[in-house]
C-alpha cells in the first residue's frame, strides 16, 4: 500500500490500517486493547497550541496524523469543540476543524469523545462579558447544545456535558461558572436533557480533575449523580481526567472510586491521562522518573480494565512535542507516552 499517498491535502486521513514504518500492526495500542475497550487520545490543536511556534498539529503534521490513526481507537478534540473555538461569535459557529476530526475518526474507525458543553473555562468573551439576562443565557446554552450536539448526532460516542463543575472542596462553582452563577444549579440537569434530545445515542458524562480517588469532590459528584438519576435526568457516565504528577503518590483508590460510580449504573472512563514530572536541569527525565511514570500509567489502565463499564481510556496527547504540560506547569513536562520524535518511552 502507498503509505502517505492519501495525505495530499492537509486534511486527508491516512488509510485506516496504516501502520508507521518499522512497526507491526499487532504492536499498536488499539490492536492490543481488548475488544470493546477504546484507547484514546486528545487531538492536538487550538488552546495553548495557538501560541506555540509550530503550525496546527492535527491539520499540518503528517507524522502526527499517522500515529494518531495507527495507535488509537478513540479521539477527543483537545480544544476544537470548546466554546471559544467552535462558537467564536454569538451568531457564528466554526465547525471546520471539529468536522475534520469527526471525519478523520470515521475514516480510521475511531469513536469520538465530545468535549465540552458546560464549563467555566475557555468561553468566548462575547459570552462571559455579554451582560445577558438569565432568559437570554438559557436560550444561548440551549441553542449551543442543540446545535453542536445535533450536528454530530450519531457520530459521538461520549459527550463531556459538564466539565469541572465542582471545586476542590466539593462546592459547586457558583462564582466562576457563568451558567451555575447566573442560572442556578438546575441548569446542569437541563444541559443533560438538551444534549440527550439532540443525540439520544450519545453517552452523557460528568468529567473533572482531582476526582480520581474518593474525596470531597468525587463525593459531591456521587451525591449529585444519585439525585439526578432519581429525578430521571439522562446522565450516563462519570469520568476522571487523571492529570497526574510524580510529585504525588498514585491515587490508589481510583479503582474503588470508579467502581462506586459503576455501581450506580454509570459508565466510567479515564479521559485525560498524563503523568508529568519535575524536569532535571538538562530537561531529560531520569530512568527512575520514567519508570515511575510507566507505573502510574499502568496503574491507571489496570484500574479502568478492572471496572466493568470502564471502556474508554484516553491520554491527553501522545507526544511531548504538543503536550499542554510545559505551558501550564512551570518546570514540569515529559508527561506523555512518546518523545518529541514519536519514539516510545518505557510507558
Ligand atoms: C487544556 C488543553 O490541553 C490546552 O491546549 C488548553 O490551552 C487548555 O486546556 N482539563 C480539561 C481540558 O478538561 O480541556 C484541559 O485542556 C486540561 C484540563
Tab-separated table of C-alpha atoms and ligand atoms in Angstrom:
chain	number	residue	atom	x	y	z
A	1	UNK	CA	0.000	0.000	0.000
A	2	UNK	CA	1.204	3.512	-0.759
A	3	UNK	CA	1.976	4.842	2.673
A	4	UNK	CA	1.487	8.578	2.949
A	5	UNK	CA	-0.031	8.953	-0.512
A	6	UNK	CA	-3.559	9.920	0.594
A	7	UNK	CA	-2.201	12.688	2.828
A	8	UNK	CA	-2.051	15.016	-0.154
A	9	UNK	CA	-4.281	17.734	1.180
A	10	UNK	CA	-3.835	18.949	4.701
A	11	UNK	CA	-6.958	17.201	5.931
A	12	UNK	CA	-6.786	13.874	4.123
A	13	UNK	CA	-6.796	10.932	6.508
A	14	UNK	CA	-4.195	8.203	6.282
A	15	UNK	CA	-5.604	4.803	5.332
A	16	UNK	CA	-7.421	3.052	8.129
A	17	UNK	CA	-4.963	0.203	8.522
A	18	UNK	CA	-1.865	2.307	8.152
A	19	UNK	CA	0.971	1.438	10.499
A	20	UNK	CA	4.064	3.613	10.919
A	21	UNK	CA	7.120	2.229	9.102
A	22	UNK	CA	9.017	-0.387	11.047
A	23	UNK	CA	6.147	-1.159	13.369
A	24	UNK	CA	3.881	-4.159	13.272
A	25	UNK	CA	0.142	-3.622	13.461
A	26	UNK	CA	-0.071	-6.048	16.366
A	27	UNK	CA	2.145	-3.703	18.397
A	28	UNK	CA	-0.226	-0.746	18.265
A	29	UNK	CA	-2.276	0.273	21.274
A	30	UNK	CA	-5.593	-0.173	19.514
A	31	UNK	CA	-4.625	-3.656	18.380
A	32	UNK	CA	-3.621	-4.939	21.802
A	33	UNK	CA	-6.642	-3.400	23.545
A	34	UNK	CA	-9.431	-5.826	24.486
A	35	UNK	CA	-12.486	-5.909	22.233
A	36	UNK	CA	-14.853	-3.060	23.021
A	37	UNK	CA	-12.225	-1.180	25.003
A	38	UNK	CA	-11.402	2.170	23.422
A	39	UNK	CA	-7.950	3.585	23.756
A	40	UNK	CA	-7.976	7.285	23.018
A	41	UNK	CA	-6.002	10.479	22.826
A	42	UNK	CA	-6.628	14.180	22.703
A	43	UNK	CA	-6.294	15.598	19.178
A	44	UNK	CA	-3.841	18.491	19.378
A	45	UNK	CA	-4.973	21.906	18.189
A	46	UNK	CA	-6.425	25.201	19.434
A	47	UNK	CA	-5.871	26.340	23.039
A	48	UNK	CA	-2.208	26.612	24.013
A	49	UNK	CA	-1.079	25.345	20.626
A	50	UNK	CA	-2.046	28.659	19.062
A	51	UNK	CA	0.733	30.456	20.950
A	52	UNK	CA	3.398	27.861	20.154
A	53	UNK	CA	5.993	28.146	17.356
A	54	UNK	CA	4.529	25.338	15.228
A	55	UNK	CA	1.593	25.057	12.844
A	56	UNK	CA	-1.658	23.428	13.914
A	57	UNK	CA	-0.682	19.820	14.741
A	58	UNK	CA	-3.793	17.964	13.621
A	59	UNK	CA	-4.157	19.689	10.281
A	60	UNK	CA	-0.442	20.096	9.461
A	61	UNK	CA	1.723	17.341	10.918
A	62	UNK	CA	1.608	14.271	8.678
A	63	UNK	CA	3.594	12.047	11.006
A	64	UNK	CA	1.352	13.091	13.894
A	65	UNK	CA	-1.729	12.117	11.900
A	66	UNK	CA	-0.252	8.758	11.002
A	67	UNK	CA	0.446	7.841	14.624
A	68	UNK	CA	-2.973	9.194	15.646
A	69	UNK	CA	-4.668	6.881	13.159
A	70	UNK	CA	-2.494	3.863	13.810
A	71	UNK	CA	-2.448	3.746	17.595
A	72	UNK	CA	-5.860	4.945	18.772
A	73	UNK	CA	-9.483	3.855	18.550
A	74	UNK	CA	-10.937	6.967	20.209
A	75	UNK	CA	-10.197	10.667	19.745
A	76	UNK	CA	-11.082	13.734	21.832
A	77	UNK	CA	-10.784	17.223	20.354
A	78	UNK	CA	-8.356	18.891	22.781
A	79	UNK	CA	-9.892	22.345	22.213
A	80	UNK	CA	-11.728	22.257	18.892
A	81	UNK	CA	-15.200	21.692	20.356
A	82	UNK	CA	-14.816	24.107	23.265
A	83	UNK	CA	-16.991	27.190	23.230
A	84	UNK	CA	-14.257	29.709	22.402
A	85	UNK	CA	-13.189	27.633	19.415
A	86	UNK	CA	-16.440	26.333	17.965
A	87	UNK	CA	-18.680	29.304	18.827
A	88	UNK	CA	-16.397	32.364	18.489
A	89	UNK	CA	-19.196	34.892	17.952
A	90	UNK	CA	-22.775	34.846	19.102
A	91	UNK	CA	-24.146	34.241	15.626
A	92	UNK	CA	-21.242	32.299	14.183
A	93	UNK	CA	-20.004	28.778	14.666
A	94	UNK	CA	-16.645	27.476	13.463
A	95	UNK	CA	-17.192	23.818	12.718
A	96	UNK	CA	-14.393	23.264	10.217
A	97	UNK	CA	-11.836	21.577	12.463
A	98	UNK	CA	-14.373	19.664	14.543
A	99	UNK	CA	-15.881	18.359	11.290
A	100	UNK	CA	-12.416	17.323	10.123
A	101	UNK	CA	-11.736	15.446	13.360
A	102	UNK	CA	-15.041	13.571	13.180
A	103	UNK	CA	-14.380	12.703	9.516
A	104	UNK	CA	-10.839	11.571	10.332
A	105	UNK	CA	-12.230	9.381	13.108
A	106	UNK	CA	-14.748	7.760	10.803
A	107	UNK	CA	-12.148	7.162	8.106
A	108	UNK	CA	-9.985	5.429	10.697
A	109	UNK	CA	-12.743	3.527	12.531
A	110	UNK	CA	-12.354	5.600	15.677
A	111	UNK	CA	-15.023	6.815	18.082
A	112	UNK	CA	-15.122	10.426	19.278
A	113	UNK	CA	-15.450	11.907	22.778
A	114	UNK	CA	-17.055	15.346	22.546
A	115	UNK	CA	-15.532	17.908	24.906
A	116	UNK	CA	-17.247	20.014	26.306
A	117	UNK	CA	-20.618	21.835	26.666
A	118	UNK	CA	-20.915	23.432	30.110
A	119	UNK	CA	-17.646	24.670	31.607
A	120	UNK	CA	-16.275	27.719	33.426
A	121	UNK	CA	-13.181	27.961	31.229
A	122	UNK	CA	-12.327	28.708	27.590
A	123	UNK	CA	-15.586	30.520	26.995
A	124	UNK	CA	-15.617	33.334	24.405
A	125	UNK	CA	-15.540	36.953	25.580
A	126	UNK	CA	-18.875	37.663	23.864
A	127	UNK	CA	-20.432	35.176	26.292
A	128	UNK	CA	-18.543	35.936	29.511
A	129	UNK	CA	-18.806	39.706	29.090
A	130	UNK	CA	-22.142	39.743	27.293
A	131	UNK	CA	-24.287	41.088	30.125
A	132	UNK	CA	-27.147	38.766	29.173
A	133	UNK	CA	-30.321	38.275	31.165
A	134	UNK	CA	-30.908	34.817	32.659
A	135	UNK	CA	-33.525	34.089	29.990
A	136	UNK	CA	-31.092	35.015	27.245
A	137	UNK	CA	-28.317	32.883	28.748
A	138	UNK	CA	-30.612	29.899	28.994
A	139	UNK	CA	-31.553	30.290	25.366
A	140	UNK	CA	-27.901	30.673	24.381
A	141	UNK	CA	-26.897	27.467	26.170
A	142	UNK	CA	-29.848	25.502	24.828
A	143	UNK	CA	-29.157	26.642	21.278
A	144	UNK	CA	-25.455	25.868	21.576
A	145	UNK	CA	-26.024	22.363	22.899
A	146	UNK	CA	-28.773	21.654	20.389
A	147	UNK	CA	-26.647	22.923	17.509
A	148	UNK	CA	-23.325	21.328	18.392
A	149	UNK	CA	-24.615	18.002	19.709
A	150	UNK	CA	-27.186	17.869	16.910
A	151	UNK	CA	-24.590	18.478	14.211
A	152	UNK	CA	-22.649	15.372	15.229
A	153	UNK	CA	-25.608	13.264	16.320
A	154	UNK	CA	-24.882	9.568	15.933
A	155	UNK	CA	-21.165	10.243	15.449
A	156	UNK	CA	-20.055	10.979	19.019
A	157	UNK	CA	-19.766	8.106	21.447
A	158	UNK	CA	-19.477	10.131	24.661
A	159	UNK	CA	-20.004	13.797	25.461
A	160	UNK	CA	-18.446	15.570	28.426
A	161	UNK	CA	-21.634	17.541	29.013
A	162	UNK	CA	-20.496	19.165	32.257
A	163	UNK	CA	-16.814	19.760	32.910
A	164	UNK	CA	-15.272	20.704	36.258
A	165	UNK	CA	-18.440	21.978	37.930
A	166	UNK	CA	-17.158	21.402	41.481
A	167	UNK	CA	-14.180	22.974	43.209
A	168	UNK	CA	-11.663	21.092	45.370
A	169	UNK	CA	-13.811	21.235	48.476
A	170	UNK	CA	-16.801	19.773	46.681
A	171	UNK	CA	-18.689	23.060	46.320
A	172	UNK	CA	-20.391	23.900	43.039
A	173	UNK	CA	-18.532	26.614	41.149
A	174	UNK	CA	-21.100	29.295	41.805
A	175	UNK	CA	-18.789	32.209	41.008
A	176	UNK	CA	-16.549	31.289	38.084
A	177	UNK	CA	-19.043	29.099	36.186
A	178	UNK	CA	-21.279	31.566	34.342
A	179	UNK	CA	-24.099	29.058	33.892
A	180	UNK	CA	-24.350	27.992	37.518
A	181	UNK	CA	-23.823	31.550	38.761
A	182	UNK	CA	-26.479	33.127	36.565
A	183	UNK	CA	-28.967	30.284	36.237
A	184	UNK	CA	-28.539	28.187	39.369
A	185	UNK	CA	-27.594	24.509	39.718
A	186	UNK	CA	-30.745	23.328	37.909
A	187	UNK	CA	-29.069	24.282	34.626
A	188	UNK	CA	-26.869	21.184	34.943
A	189	UNK	CA	-29.830	18.834	34.573
A	190	UNK	CA	-31.145	20.930	31.703
A	191	UNK	CA	-27.831	20.651	29.868
A	192	UNK	CA	-28.026	16.853	30.063
A	193	UNK	CA	-31.654	16.867	28.926
A	194	UNK	CA	-30.906	19.117	25.935
A	195	UNK	CA	-27.895	17.028	24.932
A	196	UNK	CA	-29.963	13.855	25.159
A	197	UNK	CA	-32.686	15.358	22.973
A	198	UNK	CA	-30.118	16.368	20.380
A	199	UNK	CA	-28.406	12.956	20.302
A	200	UNK	CA	-30.263	10.168	22.120
A	201	UNK	CA	-27.409	7.738	21.384
A	202	UNK	CA	-24.561	9.694	22.931
A	203	UNK	CA	-23.407	8.700	26.413
A	204	UNK	CA	-23.501	11.817	28.565
A	205	UNK	CA	-20.744	12.387	31.121
A	206	UNK	CA	-19.603	14.431	34.075
A	207	UNK	CA	-15.845	14.993	33.754
A	208	UNK	CA	-13.374	16.509	36.231
A	209	UNK	CA	-9.823	16.534	37.553
A	210	UNK	CA	-8.948	15.648	41.127
A	211	UNK	CA	-11.738	13.061	41.258
A	212	UNK	CA	-9.536	10.025	40.740
A	213	UNK	CA	-9.788	8.991	44.371
A	214	UNK	CA	-12.571	9.035	46.933
A	215	UNK	CA	-12.553	12.597	48.277
A	216	UNK	CA	-14.778	15.626	48.894
A	217	UNK	CA	-15.001	16.414	45.212
A	218	UNK	CA	-15.830	12.911	43.995
A	219	UNK	CA	-18.271	12.580	46.917
A	220	UNK	CA	-20.033	15.693	45.637
A	221	UNK	CA	-20.363	14.082	42.193
A	222	UNK	CA	-21.625	10.893	43.742
A	223	UNK	CA	-24.378	12.735	45.612
A	224	UNK	CA	-25.313	14.847	42.586
A	225	UNK	CA	-25.456	11.850	40.243
A	226	UNK	CA	-27.620	9.895	42.679
A	227	UNK	CA	-30.054	12.802	42.812
A	228	UNK	CA	-30.113	13.344	39.051
A	229	UNK	CA	-30.691	9.657	38.366
A	230	UNK	CA	-33.538	9.635	40.893
A	231	UNK	CA	-35.001	12.608	39.008
A	232	UNK	CA	-34.747	10.748	35.691
A	233	UNK	CA	-32.106	13.028	34.209
A	234	UNK	CA	-30.179	11.348	31.343
A	235	UNK	CA	-26.738	11.071	32.960
A	236	UNK	CA	-24.761	8.081	31.709
A	237	UNK	CA	-21.189	8.479	32.789
A	238	UNK	CA	-18.623	9.765	35.229
A	239	UNK	CA	-15.040	10.291	34.159
A	240	UNK	CA	-11.775	11.144	35.847
A	241	UNK	CA	-9.408	13.304	33.812
A	242	UNK	CA	-6.348	11.923	35.623
A	243	UNK	CA	-3.810	14.684	35.116
A	244	UNK	CA	-1.271	13.065	37.419
A	245	UNK	CA	2.146	14.110	38.667
A	246	UNK	CA	5.016	12.041	40.030
A	247	UNK	CA	5.219	14.686	42.792
A	248	UNK	CA	2.271	12.964	44.409
A	249	UNK	CA	1.521	9.338	45.096
A	250	UNK	CA	-0.677	7.435	42.686
A	251	UNK	CA	-4.343	7.635	43.729
A	252	UNK	CA	-4.596	4.027	44.828
A	253	UNK	CA	-8.354	4.251	45.359
A	254	UNK	CA	-9.009	5.074	41.677
A	255	UNK	CA	-10.442	1.629	41.029
A	256	UNK	CA	-12.691	1.722	44.103
A	257	UNK	CA	-13.883	5.187	43.146
A	258	UNK	CA	-14.725	4.218	39.564
A	259	UNK	CA	-16.470	1.129	40.851
A	260	UNK	CA	-18.798	3.035	43.159
A	261	UNK	CA	-19.981	5.094	40.165
A	262	UNK	CA	-20.303	1.912	38.091
A	263	UNK	CA	-22.460	0.522	40.894
A	264	UNK	CA	-24.805	3.480	40.411
A	265	UNK	CA	-25.291	2.188	36.868
A	266	UNK	CA	-22.940	4.626	35.151
A	267	UNK	CA	-20.273	4.163	32.542
A	268	UNK	CA	-16.894	5.343	33.725
A	269	UNK	CA	-13.831	6.495	31.809
A	270	UNK	CA	-10.350	7.904	32.105
A	271	UNK	CA	-10.404	10.902	29.798
A	272	UNK	CA	-7.239	12.998	30.008
A	273	UNK	CA	-4.454	10.908	31.489
A	274	UNK	CA	-0.959	12.314	31.577
A	275	UNK	CA	1.817	11.946	34.141
A	276	UNK	CA	4.036	14.992	34.453
A	277	UNK	CA	7.320	15.226	36.316
A	278	UNK	CA	9.801	17.831	37.515
A	279	UNK	CA	12.377	18.061	34.781
A	280	UNK	CA	16.062	17.924	35.736
A	281	UNK	CA	18.219	20.920	34.700
A	282	UNK	CA	19.171	19.288	31.395
A	283	UNK	CA	15.495	18.749	30.599
A	284	UNK	CA	15.933	14.981	30.393
A	285	UNK	CA	13.929	12.724	32.717
A	286	UNK	CA	15.950	10.155	34.658
A	287	UNK	CA	15.432	6.429	34.223
A	288	UNK	CA	13.819	6.325	37.656
A	289	UNK	CA	11.358	9.069	36.704
A	290	UNK	CA	10.410	7.240	33.527
A	291	UNK	CA	9.890	4.061	35.484
A	292	UNK	CA	7.619	5.824	37.956
A	293	UNK	CA	5.701	7.370	35.084
A	294	UNK	CA	5.237	3.977	33.437
A	295	UNK	CA	3.988	2.595	36.724
A	296	UNK	CA	1.374	5.382	37.067
A	297	UNK	CA	0.072	4.880	33.547
A	298	UNK	CA	-0.079	1.155	34.108
A	299	UNK	CA	-1.926	1.505	37.422
A	300	UNK	CA	-4.460	3.850	35.820
A	301	UNK	CA	-5.024	1.429	32.944
A	302	UNK	CA	-5.348	-1.535	35.289
A	303	UNK	CA	-7.916	0.289	37.422
A	304	UNK	CA	-10.050	1.020	34.370
A	305	UNK	CA	-9.708	-2.510	32.957
A	306	UNK	CA	-10.782	-3.932	36.322
A	307	UNK	CA	-14.021	-1.953	36.471
A	308	UNK	CA	-16.950	-3.147	34.421
A	309	UNK	CA	-18.177	-0.338	32.198
A	310	UNK	CA	-14.849	1.478	32.121
A	311	UNK	CA	-14.419	1.010	28.387
A	312	UNK	CA	-12.806	4.279	27.388
A	313	UNK	CA	-9.253	5.175	28.323
A	314	UNK	CA	-7.866	8.400	26.894
A	315	UNK	CA	-4.469	10.007	27.237
A	316	UNK	CA	-4.192	13.782	26.901
A	317	UNK	CA	-1.899	13.785	23.902
A	318	UNK	CA	0.597	11.103	22.910
A	319	UNK	CA	3.745	13.082	22.197
A	320	UNK	CA	5.626	15.571	24.358
A	321	UNK	CA	6.012	17.655	21.210
A	322	UNK	CA	2.490	19.021	21.682
A	323	UNK	CA	1.756	18.466	25.379
A	324	UNK	CA	-0.014	21.199	27.324
A	325	UNK	CA	2.021	20.405	30.444
A	326	UNK	CA	5.163	22.541	29.980
A	327	UNK	CA	2.940	25.512	29.073
A	328	UNK	CA	0.749	25.201	32.174
A	329	UNK	CA	3.100	23.736	34.805
A	330	UNK	CA	6.396	25.565	35.073
A	331	UNK	CA	9.405	23.277	35.242
A	332	UNK	CA	7.353	20.155	34.603
A	333	UNK	CA	6.998	18.129	31.433
A	334	UNK	CA	7.657	14.814	29.694
A	335	UNK	CA	4.087	13.839	30.628
A	336	UNK	CA	3.072	11.802	27.586
A	337	UNK	CA	3.961	8.352	26.284
A	338	UNK	CA	6.188	9.414	23.373
A	339	UNK	CA	9.141	11.720	22.930
A	340	UNK	CA	9.033	14.668	20.554
A	341	UNK	CA	10.072	12.424	17.662
A	342	UNK	CA	7.227	9.951	18.337
A	343	UNK	CA	9.507	7.219	19.661
A	344	UNK	CA	8.093	5.370	22.642
A	345	UNK	CA	9.038	5.862	26.276
A	346	UNK	CA	9.156	2.951	28.715
A	347	UNK	CA	5.486	3.593	29.491
B	1	LIG	C1	-6.273	22.101	28.057
B	1	LIG	C2	-5.653	21.960	26.675
B	1	LIG	O1	-4.836	20.823	26.659
B	1	LIG	C3	-4.860	23.191	26.292
B	1	LIG	O2	-4.487	23.130	24.932
B	1	LIG	C4	-5.679	24.456	26.529
B	1	LIG	O3	-4.857	25.601	26.299
B	1	LIG	C5	-6.218	24.491	27.956
B	1	LIG	O4	-6.969	23.318	28.193
B	1	LIG	N1	-8.969	19.910	31.806
B	1	LIG	C6	-9.712	19.841	30.658
B	1	LIG	C7	-9.062	20.103	29.356
B	1	LIG	O5	-10.899	19.467	30.695
B	1	LIG	O6	-9.949	20.684	28.425
B	1	LIG	C8	-7.831	20.959	29.510
B	1	LIG	O7	-7.191	21.029	28.236
B	1	LIG	C9	-6.912	20.381	30.556
B	1	LIG	C10	-7.588	20.318	31.892
